[in-house]
Amino acid sequence: MSKALAIEKISALVDRFGNQLDSYKHSDYNETQTRRDFIDPFFKALGWDIDNISGYAESYREVILEDKIKSGGEVKAPDYAFRLPGGKRLFFVEAKKPSIDVKGDIHPAYQVRRYGWSARLNISIITDFEEFAVYDCTKKPKPSDKSAVSRIKYLTFKEYLSEIDFLWGTFGKESALKGGFDRFLTSNQNKKGTASVDKEFLQSLDIWRSDLALSISRLNPALNEDELNYTVQQTLDRIIFLRICEDRGIESYGTLKENLNGENYYTNLLGQFARADQRYNSGLFDFSKDKVSGTISIDNKTVKNIVNQLYYPESPYEFSVIPVEILGSAYEQFLGKVIRVEAGKKAKIEEKPEVRKAGGVHYTPQYIVEYIVKNTVGTYIGGMTPEEVAKVKIIDPACGSGSFLLGAYQYLLDYHKEYYQKTGVNTGKKESPLSPDGSLTSTEKKRILLNNIFGVDLDANAVEVTKLSLLLKCIEGENEDSIAIQHTIWKERILPTLDGNIKSGNSLVDTNIYESLIDFGEERKIKPFNWQHAFPGVFNQGGFDIVLGNPPYVRQELLGDLKEYFSREYAVWHGMADLYSYFIEKGMKLLRPAGLSGIIVANKWLRANYGEPLRKWMKRIDIKQLIDFGDLPVFTQATTYPMILICSNEVPDGKVSVTNVKTLDFNSLEEYVGHNQFFLDQKSFDDEGWNLTSDIERNLLKKIKNAGVPLGEYVNGKIYRGVLTGLNEAFITDKETYQKLIMEDSRSSEVLKPFLIGRDIKRYETPIPDKYLIFFPKGFTRQNSKGYRSPWKWLEDTYPAIAKHLQPFEEKAKKRYDKGDYWWELRACDYYDAFEEQKIIFPDIALRMQAIIDEDRTYCVNTAYIIPAKEKFLCGILNSNLIQFYYKKISPEIRGGYLRFIRQYLESIPIATAENLDLKSAETFKEISGYVEKIVEYKNSIKKVNTPQELNLLESKIIYYESKINELVYNLYHIDKDEVIFIEKFMKS
């Protein structure tokens, strides 16, 4: 529909409504009539297919018209859900009758904000056609909020035509598809979202868990920690499952609240759980395997508080619209904590050590899940019939809360639905896979879940959460009537038992470890797991077809005694390898021939020393895709340097799709990869490190590398880290303290060395140290204190001011791991003499190399490096654009684009030398050295200038001479004009 036609139709609606306004407001004219006569035509005029004239199946309709579910006096679903192609919701619309005061009434505003916030939508609308109110739904709603809170646009019907550009440009279907809706979201300065629904739900979970843990541990002191954690988890899962079922119309609204009477509320709950077991038979309520929950006590106050906080108005959550994936996001964080029982049987919630070390739980963003699922599950089953798909086995070996399994399950549901709709099946009968409304039947959804979805996790609670998430997904779209047909008429189990599909155990450690385990406590912690025994049917068919997931981020120092086991069992073993390395190998070994693996892991194995065994092993694997996110914040509030790795269990075909993702500001990762991928020959990958660069870059890097000798070889391995004191507060002094010590005792100057920290070191600039190092290296006291009754007495007599300064730090200094013979000495070091020579110094973390020339015997902190070298041209080469380009390609970036200038990567920087160049080129080194001296001079002069004119003049000289150095370095390495343009463009990107 055109905008002109929209104006014509909306104008007619406005006239008709205005002529009868009083009648509509003061008669029995109801909400249904308002929707039919005005709201439906209004959105039709904006281009939306309200009546599904296109004939799309329910899951593909542009607008979902919700049937109102009324129970307990509460309306349980928004009237309209407007969606993009593929089913992604844009916004809700809540319809009211004209007699409602949309602008002033608190309840409708809270209701629509609650829907939108729970569904994680940015905005939603309330309208009775007379009024049109747009609400920001990113802010947590409160029942006490005034109706104006979070309202970002308000119109009356009389303003529709004057505001047609806004209405058409924001909510018109055509504009929404072209990004108009998104532009409105990003341009609205009033939208300042606070806590998202998953974060709020996590806080609620933490509170409920803490309350349950305290109550159960106090009333049931015989429970051990495992039993306490299990019981708390089961109780919460059961309550939340039933509450969600209520909001979805599967259970009668308010049923949980009915338990809050009589003498024992928890006993009442157990009765409801037992009835649920008969009704659902899912395993969630199976007390034949749960021997604990039925025997414990929980006080009434705790039960009452939790139940009440799940209901309106105390609860901000509308479970009928909260996607299961969002609940999973909250649960994933929840699983990062555990209940500990302290002395006196007091329960305490604390973060797991491995989670704390990893910087928190990293919940995989939905777009990553969807991409990996589409490029593994989607690729594998493309063109298959449902009968063929039924044989496909999908596993997440570290399933956590089940986000990847949920994504895979949803993909399978959509695939089957589309297949049946295209091929045509009879609907409505028991044996049909489709219901009369075109959705999959419960029987079909259960069949798919049991046939295709499998998971393992070390955490037993994670296993229960995964089951819960999958069961909630399985009953999505069901209601009381459909459940009754299954349970009463067809005598079917409403839900499947997932015990055979989702299991707890250590995916990486087989039961062969029993040969070395010595006690039961160690066994319980490690939880050995035999895959063939756990899934015999799968391995009788050769293994899994698809492996996907996000392996845990566990640093090598936390692996403890398992390192020895991994060294025996895994080809990719390295003493410094993180846990994900072993998950990569295990995942490939779980696959049958031609199976696909899609995981997101840290990218450090591409270049790190510990990744060399993995890189060698991966050369025999058919790598399909490498998508490197570098230092982009894929995981909120965590720096993990992630990459997507998609492989096939086949012989490599030679070509690998590579994408270096430079921004997260994209509408679709699939689209971004399509526009930015390039292909590399897998055989070209070097065991020493994989550079994910195009052929142009690869050839250029090779040319640069071959033009010189490695820096490590050029300086005979003399690349040294700065001084590690182990107690900077004692051994590093400021200038004021330095002067005080010199005044008290002039001999102090003998052991006070000018000292630099990282931020003091600025490219080409001669630093003026304002810190000093108290320098007693190991052996210094022993060598000089001969004849004294005690080494400390020697120190007091020889350097009294220094001894007086150090004495207050004695206890801390003694506790250092890295000290000398005596507590006032520094650790042993073979290269302390190098600090006394002319050298190059640079910090180890910087956006680019910050090399300086030091001729003043300056020492530096351990977060900087030194190269003892008298050749000033070396400083120019290291600071050049060419070396910056090369270094960025051989070393990983960290957050913010920063680089780590550390020995591992520094050693391989190629240095052009006079020996491997012609005589003319050899003269170039003198020119570079001269330009370096000029830049140092101008850099130092900047500190003394007083006017902007002088400053601008010096800066322009520095820029000029840096460009001359870059030009000379390009010539040294034989870089042609086109290659220079390529490098300079890269430097500006």
Short mmCIF file of C-alpha atoms in Angstrom, two decimals, residues 516-904:
data_model
loop_
_atom_site.label_atom_id
_atom_site.label_comp_id
_atom_site.label_asym_id
_atom_site.label_seq_id
_atom_site.Cartn_x
_atom_site.Cartn_y
_atom_site.Cartn_z
CA SER A 516 44.58 -43.60 38.55
CA LEU A 517 41.81 -42.28 40.81
CA ILE A 518 42.50 -43.02 44.42
CA ASP A 519 39.49 -41.83 46.39
CA PHE A 520 35.75 -41.35 46.04
CA GLY A 521 35.94 -37.59 46.62
CA GLU A 522 38.20 -37.19 43.60
CA GLU A 523 35.87 -39.34 41.50
CA ARG A 524 32.82 -37.27 42.51
CA LYS A 525 34.61 -34.09 41.54
CA ILE A 526 35.87 -35.33 38.17
CA LYS A 527 32.70 -37.36 37.26
CA PRO A 528 34.22 -39.70 34.62
CA PHE A 529 31.91 -40.30 31.66
CA ASN A 530 31.90 -43.04 29.03
CA TRP A 531 30.24 -41.86 25.84
CA GLN A 532 29.65 -45.28 24.33
CA HIS A 533 27.92 -46.52 27.46
CA ALA A 534 25.85 -43.32 27.84
CA PHE A 535 24.62 -43.26 24.22
CA PRO A 536 24.95 -46.80 22.83
CA GLY A 537 22.37 -46.27 20.08
CA VAL A 538 24.26 -43.27 18.74
CA PHE A 539 27.64 -44.99 18.65
CA ASN A 540 26.17 -48.14 17.14
CA GLN A 541 25.49 -45.84 14.17
CA GLY A 542 29.05 -44.46 14.15
CA GLY A 543 28.68 -41.41 16.37
CA PHE A 544 26.96 -38.05 16.34
CA ASP A 545 26.16 -36.16 13.16
CA ILE A 546 26.55 -32.69 14.63
CA VAL A 547 28.54 -31.29 17.56
CA LEU A 548 27.91 -27.72 18.61
CA GLY A 549 28.32 -25.46 21.61
CA ASN A 550 30.40 -23.02 23.60
CA PRO A 551 33.02 -25.01 25.57
CA PRO A 552 33.81 -23.63 29.03
CA TYR A 553 36.60 -21.08 29.40
CA VAL A 554 38.85 -22.75 31.98
CA ARG A 555 42.44 -21.62 32.21
CA GLN A 556 45.16 -24.27 32.29
CA GLU A 557 46.24 -23.52 35.86
CA LEU A 558 42.84 -24.73 37.09
CA LEU A 559 43.14 -28.12 35.41
CA GLY A 560 45.31 -29.50 38.21
CA ASP A 561 45.89 -33.24 38.18
CA LEU A 562 43.87 -33.64 34.99
CA LYS A 563 46.81 -32.32 33.01
CA GLU A 564 48.52 -35.68 33.31
CA TYR A 565 45.40 -37.45 32.03
CA PHE A 566 45.04 -35.03 29.13
CA SER A 567 48.70 -35.52 28.21
CA ARG A 568 48.01 -39.24 27.77
CA GLU A 569 44.63 -39.06 26.06
CA TYR A 570 44.72 -36.00 23.80
CA ALA A 571 46.89 -35.35 20.75
CA VAL A 572 46.45 -31.57 21.18
CA TRP A 573 47.88 -31.58 24.71
CA HIS A 574 50.19 -28.80 25.77
CA GLY A 575 51.09 -27.92 29.35
CA MET A 576 49.72 -24.39 28.89
CA ALA A 577 46.64 -25.24 26.82
CA ASP A 578 43.24 -24.08 28.06
CA LEU A 579 40.37 -26.53 28.38
CA TYR A 580 38.71 -25.60 25.08
CA SER A 581 41.63 -27.19 23.17
CA TYR A 582 40.56 -30.61 24.41
CA PHE A 583 36.90 -29.90 23.62
CA ILE A 584 37.87 -29.23 20.01
CA GLU A 585 39.55 -32.62 19.72
CA LYS A 586 36.85 -34.48 21.67
CA GLY A 587 34.12 -32.89 19.56
CA MET A 588 35.69 -34.10 16.33
CA LYS A 589 36.15 -37.60 17.77
CA LEU A 590 32.46 -37.78 18.68
CA LEU A 591 31.47 -37.23 15.04
CA ARG A 592 30.67 -39.88 12.54
CA PRO A 593 32.27 -39.55 9.07
CA ALA A 594 31.10 -36.38 7.29
CA GLY A 595 29.64 -35.04 10.54
CA LEU A 596 29.81 -31.31 11.30
CA SER A 597 31.16 -29.44 14.32
CA GLY A 598 30.32 -25.81 15.05
CA ILE A 599 31.65 -24.18 18.21
CA ILE A 600 32.70 -20.79 19.53
CA VAL A 601 36.05 -20.78 21.33
CA ALA A 602 38.87 -18.37 22.16
CA ASN A 603 41.04 -17.50 19.15
CA LYS A 604 44.38 -17.60 20.95
CA TRP A 605 45.19 -21.13 19.77
CA LEU A 606 45.67 -19.68 16.28
CA ARG A 607 48.96 -18.04 17.28
CA ALA A 608 49.88 -18.94 20.86
CA ASN A 609 52.70 -21.38 21.54
CA TYR A 610 50.34 -23.73 23.38
CA GLY A 611 48.20 -23.94 20.25
CA GLU A 612 50.91 -25.55 18.12
CA PRO A 613 49.87 -29.17 18.84
CA LEU A 614 46.25 -28.22 18.12
CA ARG A 615 47.21 -26.46 14.89
CA LYS A 616 49.15 -29.50 13.71
CA TRP A 617 46.27 -31.80 14.61
CA MET A 618 43.72 -29.56 12.86
CA LYS A 619 45.56 -29.89 9.54
CA ARG A 620 43.94 -33.29 9.06
CA ILE A 621 40.46 -31.88 9.76
CA ASP A 622 38.31 -30.35 7.01
CA ILE A 623 37.91 -26.78 8.26
CA LYS A 624 34.88 -25.12 6.68
CA GLN A 625 34.78 -21.72 8.36
CA LEU A 626 36.95 -19.58 10.65
CA ILE A 627 35.18 -16.44 11.85
CA ASP A 628 37.45 -14.39 14.09
CA PHE A 629 35.91 -11.63 16.24
CA GLY A 630 39.28 -10.42 17.53
CA ASP A 631 38.79 -8.31 20.63
CA LEU A 632 35.15 -7.37 19.93
CA PRO A 633 32.89 -7.67 23.00
CA VAL A 634 30.83 -10.62 21.79
CA PHE A 635 30.34 -11.64 25.40
CA THR A 636 29.09 -8.72 27.49
CA GLN A 637 31.50 -7.61 30.22
CA ALA A 638 34.04 -10.29 29.29
CA THR A 639 37.19 -10.18 27.15
CA THR A 640 37.41 -13.60 25.55
CA TYR A 641 38.67 -13.02 21.97
CA PRO A 642 36.18 -15.45 20.46
CA MET A 643 36.00 -17.15 17.10
CA ILE A 644 33.56 -19.50 15.40
CA LEU A 645 35.10 -22.75 14.19
CA ILE A 646 33.07 -24.94 11.82
CA CYS A 647 34.62 -28.23 10.67
CA SER A 648 33.67 -31.44 8.95
CA ASN A 649 34.92 -34.89 9.88
CA GLU A 650 36.26 -35.47 6.38
CA VAL A 651 39.52 -35.23 4.50
CA PRO A 652 40.31 -31.51 3.98
CA ASP A 653 39.14 -30.18 0.62
CA GLY A 654 41.72 -27.39 0.66
CA LYS A 655 39.60 -24.21 0.90
CA VAL A 656 38.66 -22.50 4.16
CA SER A 657 36.19 -19.62 4.41
CA VAL A 658 37.77 -16.92 6.62
CA THR A 659 36.10 -13.82 8.03
CA ASN A 660 37.74 -11.24 10.28
CA VAL A 661 34.83 -9.48 11.95
CA LYS A 662 35.60 -5.79 12.50
CA THR A 663 32.28 -4.62 14.00
CA LEU A 664 29.25 -6.02 15.77
CA ASP A 665 27.05 -3.38 14.17
CA PHE A 666 25.40 -5.65 11.62
CA ASN A 667 21.84 -6.79 11.02
CA SER A 668 22.83 -10.35 10.23
CA LEU A 669 26.07 -12.25 10.85
CA GLU A 670 25.19 -14.44 7.86
CA GLU A 671 25.04 -11.35 5.67
CA TYR A 672 28.25 -9.89 7.14
CA VAL A 673 30.17 -13.12 6.50
CA GLY A 674 28.78 -13.25 2.96
CA HIS A 675 30.19 -9.82 2.18
CA ASN A 676 33.51 -10.11 4.02
CA GLN A 677 34.70 -13.70 3.73
CA PHE A 678 37.68 -14.78 1.69
CA PHE A 679 39.13 -18.22 1.08
CA LEU A 680 42.47 -19.65 2.07
CA ASP A 681 44.21 -22.86 1.17
CA GLN A 682 44.27 -24.95 4.34
CA LYS A 683 47.62 -26.40 3.32
CA SER A 684 49.16 -22.93 3.60
CA PHE A 685 48.54 -22.76 7.36
CA ASP A 686 51.82 -22.66 9.25
CA ASP A 687 52.28 -24.78 12.39
CA GLU A 688 54.01 -21.82 14.04
CA GLY A 689 50.86 -19.71 13.83
CA TRP A 690 47.85 -19.18 11.58
CA ASN A 691 47.44 -15.75 10.05
CA LEU A 692 43.87 -15.38 8.83
CA THR A 693 44.69 -13.04 5.99
CA SER A 694 43.80 -12.82 2.31
CA ASP A 695 46.18 -14.00 -0.41
CA ILE A 696 47.29 -10.40 -0.98
CA GLU A 697 48.15 -9.97 2.69
CA ARG A 698 49.67 -13.43 2.93
CA ASN A 699 52.03 -12.78 0.01
CA LEU A 700 52.93 -9.38 1.43
CA LEU A 701 53.69 -10.84 4.86
CA LYS A 702 55.83 -13.51 3.26
CA LYS A 703 57.73 -10.88 1.33
CA ILE A 704 58.37 -8.83 4.48
CA LYS A 705 59.44 -11.92 6.40
CA ASN A 706 61.92 -12.97 3.73
CA ALA A 707 63.47 -9.49 3.54
CA GLY A 708 65.13 -9.72 6.94
CA VAL A 709 66.24 -11.91 9.78
CA PRO A 710 64.10 -12.48 12.89
CA LEU A 711 64.63 -9.86 15.58
CA GLY A 712 65.44 -12.60 18.10
CA GLU A 713 68.29 -13.76 15.90
CA TYR A 714 69.40 -10.22 15.05
CA VAL A 715 69.90 -9.28 18.72
CA ASN A 716 71.18 -12.74 19.74
CA GLY A 717 68.11 -13.41 21.87
CA LYS A 718 68.59 -10.25 23.92
CA ILE A 719 64.96 -9.23 24.33
CA TYR A 720 64.47 -8.75 28.05
CA ARG A 721 61.56 -8.04 30.30
CA GLY A 722 61.81 -5.18 32.83
CA VAL A 723 62.42 -5.57 36.56
CA LEU A 724 59.98 -7.53 38.70
CA THR A 725 60.25 -6.38 42.32
CA GLY A 726 57.41 -8.39 43.83
CA LEU A 727 56.60 -5.39 46.04
CA ASN A 728 56.59 -2.10 44.16
CA GLU A 729 55.39 -0.09 47.16
CA ALA A 730 58.69 -0.88 48.90
CA PHE A 731 61.20 -0.82 46.05
CA ILE A 732 59.81 1.90 43.78
CA THR A 733 60.00 5.43 45.16
CA ASP A 734 58.71 8.74 43.85
CA LYS A 735 60.94 11.72 43.17
CA GLU A 736 60.20 13.34 46.53
CA THR A 737 61.26 10.21 48.43
CA TYR A 738 64.32 9.88 46.21
CA GLN A 739 65.46 13.40 47.09
CA LYS A 740 64.76 12.79 50.77
CA LEU A 741 66.88 9.63 50.76
CA ILE A 742 69.75 11.40 48.97
CA MET A 743 69.65 14.25 51.46
CA GLU A 744 69.76 11.86 54.41
CA ASP A 745 72.56 9.79 52.90
CA SER A 746 74.34 10.69 49.67
CA ARG A 747 75.49 7.08 49.18
CA SER A 748 71.85 6.15 48.57
CA SER A 749 72.36 7.35 44.97
CA GLU A 750 74.52 4.26 44.36
CA VAL A 751 71.51 1.93 44.64
CA LEU A 752 68.72 4.25 43.40
CA LYS A 753 68.17 3.75 39.67
CA PRO A 754 65.99 5.94 37.42
CA PHE A 755 62.88 3.87 36.71
CA LEU A 756 60.12 3.89 34.08
CA ILE A 757 56.66 2.38 34.11
CA GLY A 758 54.69 1.68 30.94
CA ARG A 759 52.89 5.02 30.66
CA ASP A 760 56.23 6.90 30.94
CA ILE A 761 57.42 5.38 27.66
CA LYS A 762 56.23 7.40 24.68
CA ARG A 763 57.34 6.85 21.10
CA TYR A 764 60.78 8.39 20.35
CA GLU A 765 60.56 10.59 23.44
CA THR A 766 63.44 10.71 25.94
CA PRO A 767 61.68 10.20 29.26
CA ILE A 768 62.37 12.18 32.40
CA PRO A 769 61.95 9.55 35.14
CA ASP A 770 60.01 10.60 38.22
CA LYS A 771 60.41 7.22 39.90
CA TYR A 772 63.44 5.33 41.20
CA LEU A 773 64.22 1.68 41.87
CA ILE A 774 65.97 0.57 45.07
CA PHE A 775 68.34 -1.88 43.47
CA PHE A 776 69.90 -4.65 45.52
CA PRO A 777 70.14 -7.63 43.17
CA LYS A 778 70.52 -11.15 44.51
CA GLY A 779 74.10 -11.70 45.75
CA PHE A 780 74.83 -8.00 46.23
CA THR A 781 74.58 -8.10 50.06
CA ARG A 782 76.46 -11.39 50.41
CA GLN A 783 79.30 -10.10 48.26
CA ASN A 784 79.64 -6.75 50.08
CA SER A 785 78.83 -7.64 53.69
CA LYS A 786 81.71 -9.97 54.39
CA GLY A 787 83.10 -9.34 57.85
CA TYR A 788 79.85 -7.96 59.27
CA ARG A 789 78.11 -9.78 62.10
CA SER A 790 74.87 -9.63 60.12
CA PRO A 791 73.87 -8.68 56.55
CA TRP A 792 71.19 -6.32 57.88
CA LYS A 793 73.78 -4.50 60.03
CA TRP A 794 75.87 -4.01 56.92
CA LEU A 795 72.86 -2.48 55.15
CA GLU A 796 72.11 -0.17 58.08
CA ASP A 797 75.73 1.00 58.24
CA THR A 798 76.31 1.34 54.51
CA TYR A 799 72.93 2.67 53.33
CA PRO A 800 71.19 3.87 56.50
CA ALA A 801 68.48 5.93 54.76
CA ILE A 802 67.56 3.01 52.46
CA ALA A 803 67.45 0.58 55.40
CA LYS A 804 65.17 2.92 57.35
CA HIS A 805 62.88 3.27 54.33
CA LEU A 806 62.67 -0.50 53.70
CA GLN A 807 62.23 -1.72 57.27
CA PRO A 808 58.42 -1.11 57.49
CA PHE A 809 58.00 -3.44 54.48
CA GLU A 810 59.97 -6.33 55.98
CA GLU A 811 57.07 -8.72 56.58
CA LYS A 812 55.56 -8.20 53.14
CA ALA A 813 58.94 -8.43 51.45
CA LYS A 814 59.71 -11.73 53.15
CA LYS A 815 56.51 -13.24 51.73
CA ARG A 816 57.57 -12.55 48.15
CA TYR A 817 58.07 -15.55 45.93
CA ASP A 818 60.68 -13.73 43.86
CA LYS A 819 63.27 -12.29 46.24
CA GLY A 820 67.03 -12.55 46.53
CA ASP A 821 69.16 -14.05 49.32
CA TYR A 822 67.69 -11.48 51.69
CA TRP A 823 64.29 -9.88 51.85
CA TRP A 824 65.60 -6.46 50.68
CA GLU A 825 67.10 -7.93 47.53
CA LEU A 826 65.54 -8.41 44.10
CA ARG A 827 65.23 -11.75 42.35
CA ALA A 828 68.14 -13.28 40.46
CA CYS A 829 68.52 -12.02 36.91
CA ASP A 830 71.26 -12.63 34.33
CA TYR A 831 70.72 -9.40 32.42
CA TYR A 832 70.72 -6.61 35.02
CA ASP A 833 73.88 -5.25 33.34
CA ALA A 834 71.83 -4.61 30.19
CA PHE A 835 69.95 -1.83 31.95
CA GLU A 836 73.26 0.02 32.31
CA GLU A 837 73.81 0.07 28.52
CA GLN A 838 72.31 2.07 25.66
CA LYS A 839 69.11 0.31 24.73
CA ILE A 840 65.67 0.44 23.19
CA ILE A 841 62.73 0.38 25.63
CA PHE A 842 59.03 -0.11 24.85
CA PRO A 843 55.88 -0.95 26.86
CA ASP A 844 54.34 -4.39 26.42
CA ILE A 845 50.77 -3.12 25.88
CA ALA A 846 50.10 -0.35 23.36
CA LEU A 847 48.09 0.43 20.24
CA ARG A 848 51.35 0.42 18.31
CA MET A 849 55.07 0.12 19.04
CA GLN A 850 56.29 2.89 21.37
CA ALA A 851 60.05 2.35 21.12
CA ILE A 852 62.45 4.89 22.63
CA ILE A 853 66.24 5.23 22.75
CA ASP A 854 67.66 5.22 26.30
CA GLU A 855 71.22 6.40 26.92
CA ASP A 856 70.80 7.21 30.62
CA ARG A 857 71.07 3.80 32.35
CA THR A 858 67.34 3.76 33.01
CA TYR A 859 65.59 0.71 34.45
CA CYS A 860 61.98 -0.19 33.68
CA VAL A 861 59.06 -2.13 35.11
CA ASN A 862 58.30 -5.71 34.12
CA THR A 863 55.43 -4.53 31.91
CA ALA A 864 58.01 -3.12 29.50
CA TYR A 865 60.81 -4.70 27.46
CA ILE A 866 64.34 -3.71 26.58
CA ILE A 867 66.65 -4.55 23.69
CA PRO A 868 70.33 -3.71 24.36
CA ALA A 869 71.25 -2.09 21.04
CA LYS A 870 73.33 0.87 19.95
CA GLU A 871 71.84 1.01 16.42
CA LYS A 872 69.33 3.86 16.38
CA PHE A 873 67.97 2.78 13.01
CA LEU A 874 66.55 -0.30 14.77
CA CYS A 875 64.29 1.99 16.79
CA GLY A 876 63.10 3.58 13.53
CA ILE A 877 62.36 0.22 11.91
CA LEU A 878 60.43 -1.01 14.96
CA ASN A 879 58.34 2.17 15.03
CA SER A 880 57.62 2.11 11.29
CA ASN A 881 54.23 1.55 9.68
CA LEU A 882 55.53 -1.54 7.89
CA ILE A 883 56.46 -3.30 11.13
CA GLN A 884 53.19 -2.17 12.75
CA PHE A 885 51.31 -3.77 9.85
CA TYR A 886 53.35 -6.96 10.12
CA TYR A 887 53.05 -7.20 13.89
CA LYS A 888 49.26 -6.78 13.88
CA LYS A 889 49.06 -9.74 11.53
CA ILE A 890 51.22 -12.09 13.59
CA SER A 891 49.91 -11.27 17.08
CA PRO A 892 46.41 -11.25 18.58
CA GLU A 893 44.74 -7.99 19.51
CA ILE A 894 43.31 -7.45 22.96
CA ARG A 895 40.36 -5.28 23.98
CA GLY A 896 40.29 -1.89 22.29
CA GLY A 897 42.71 -2.83 19.50
CA TYR A 898 45.72 -2.95 21.82
CA LEU A 899 48.67 -5.22 21.07
CA ARG A 900 50.92 -7.21 23.39
CA PHE A 901 54.57 -6.55 22.56
CA ILE A 902 55.96 -9.66 24.18
CA ARG A 903 58.91 -11.89 23.40
CA GLN A 904 56.82 -14.64 21.77
#
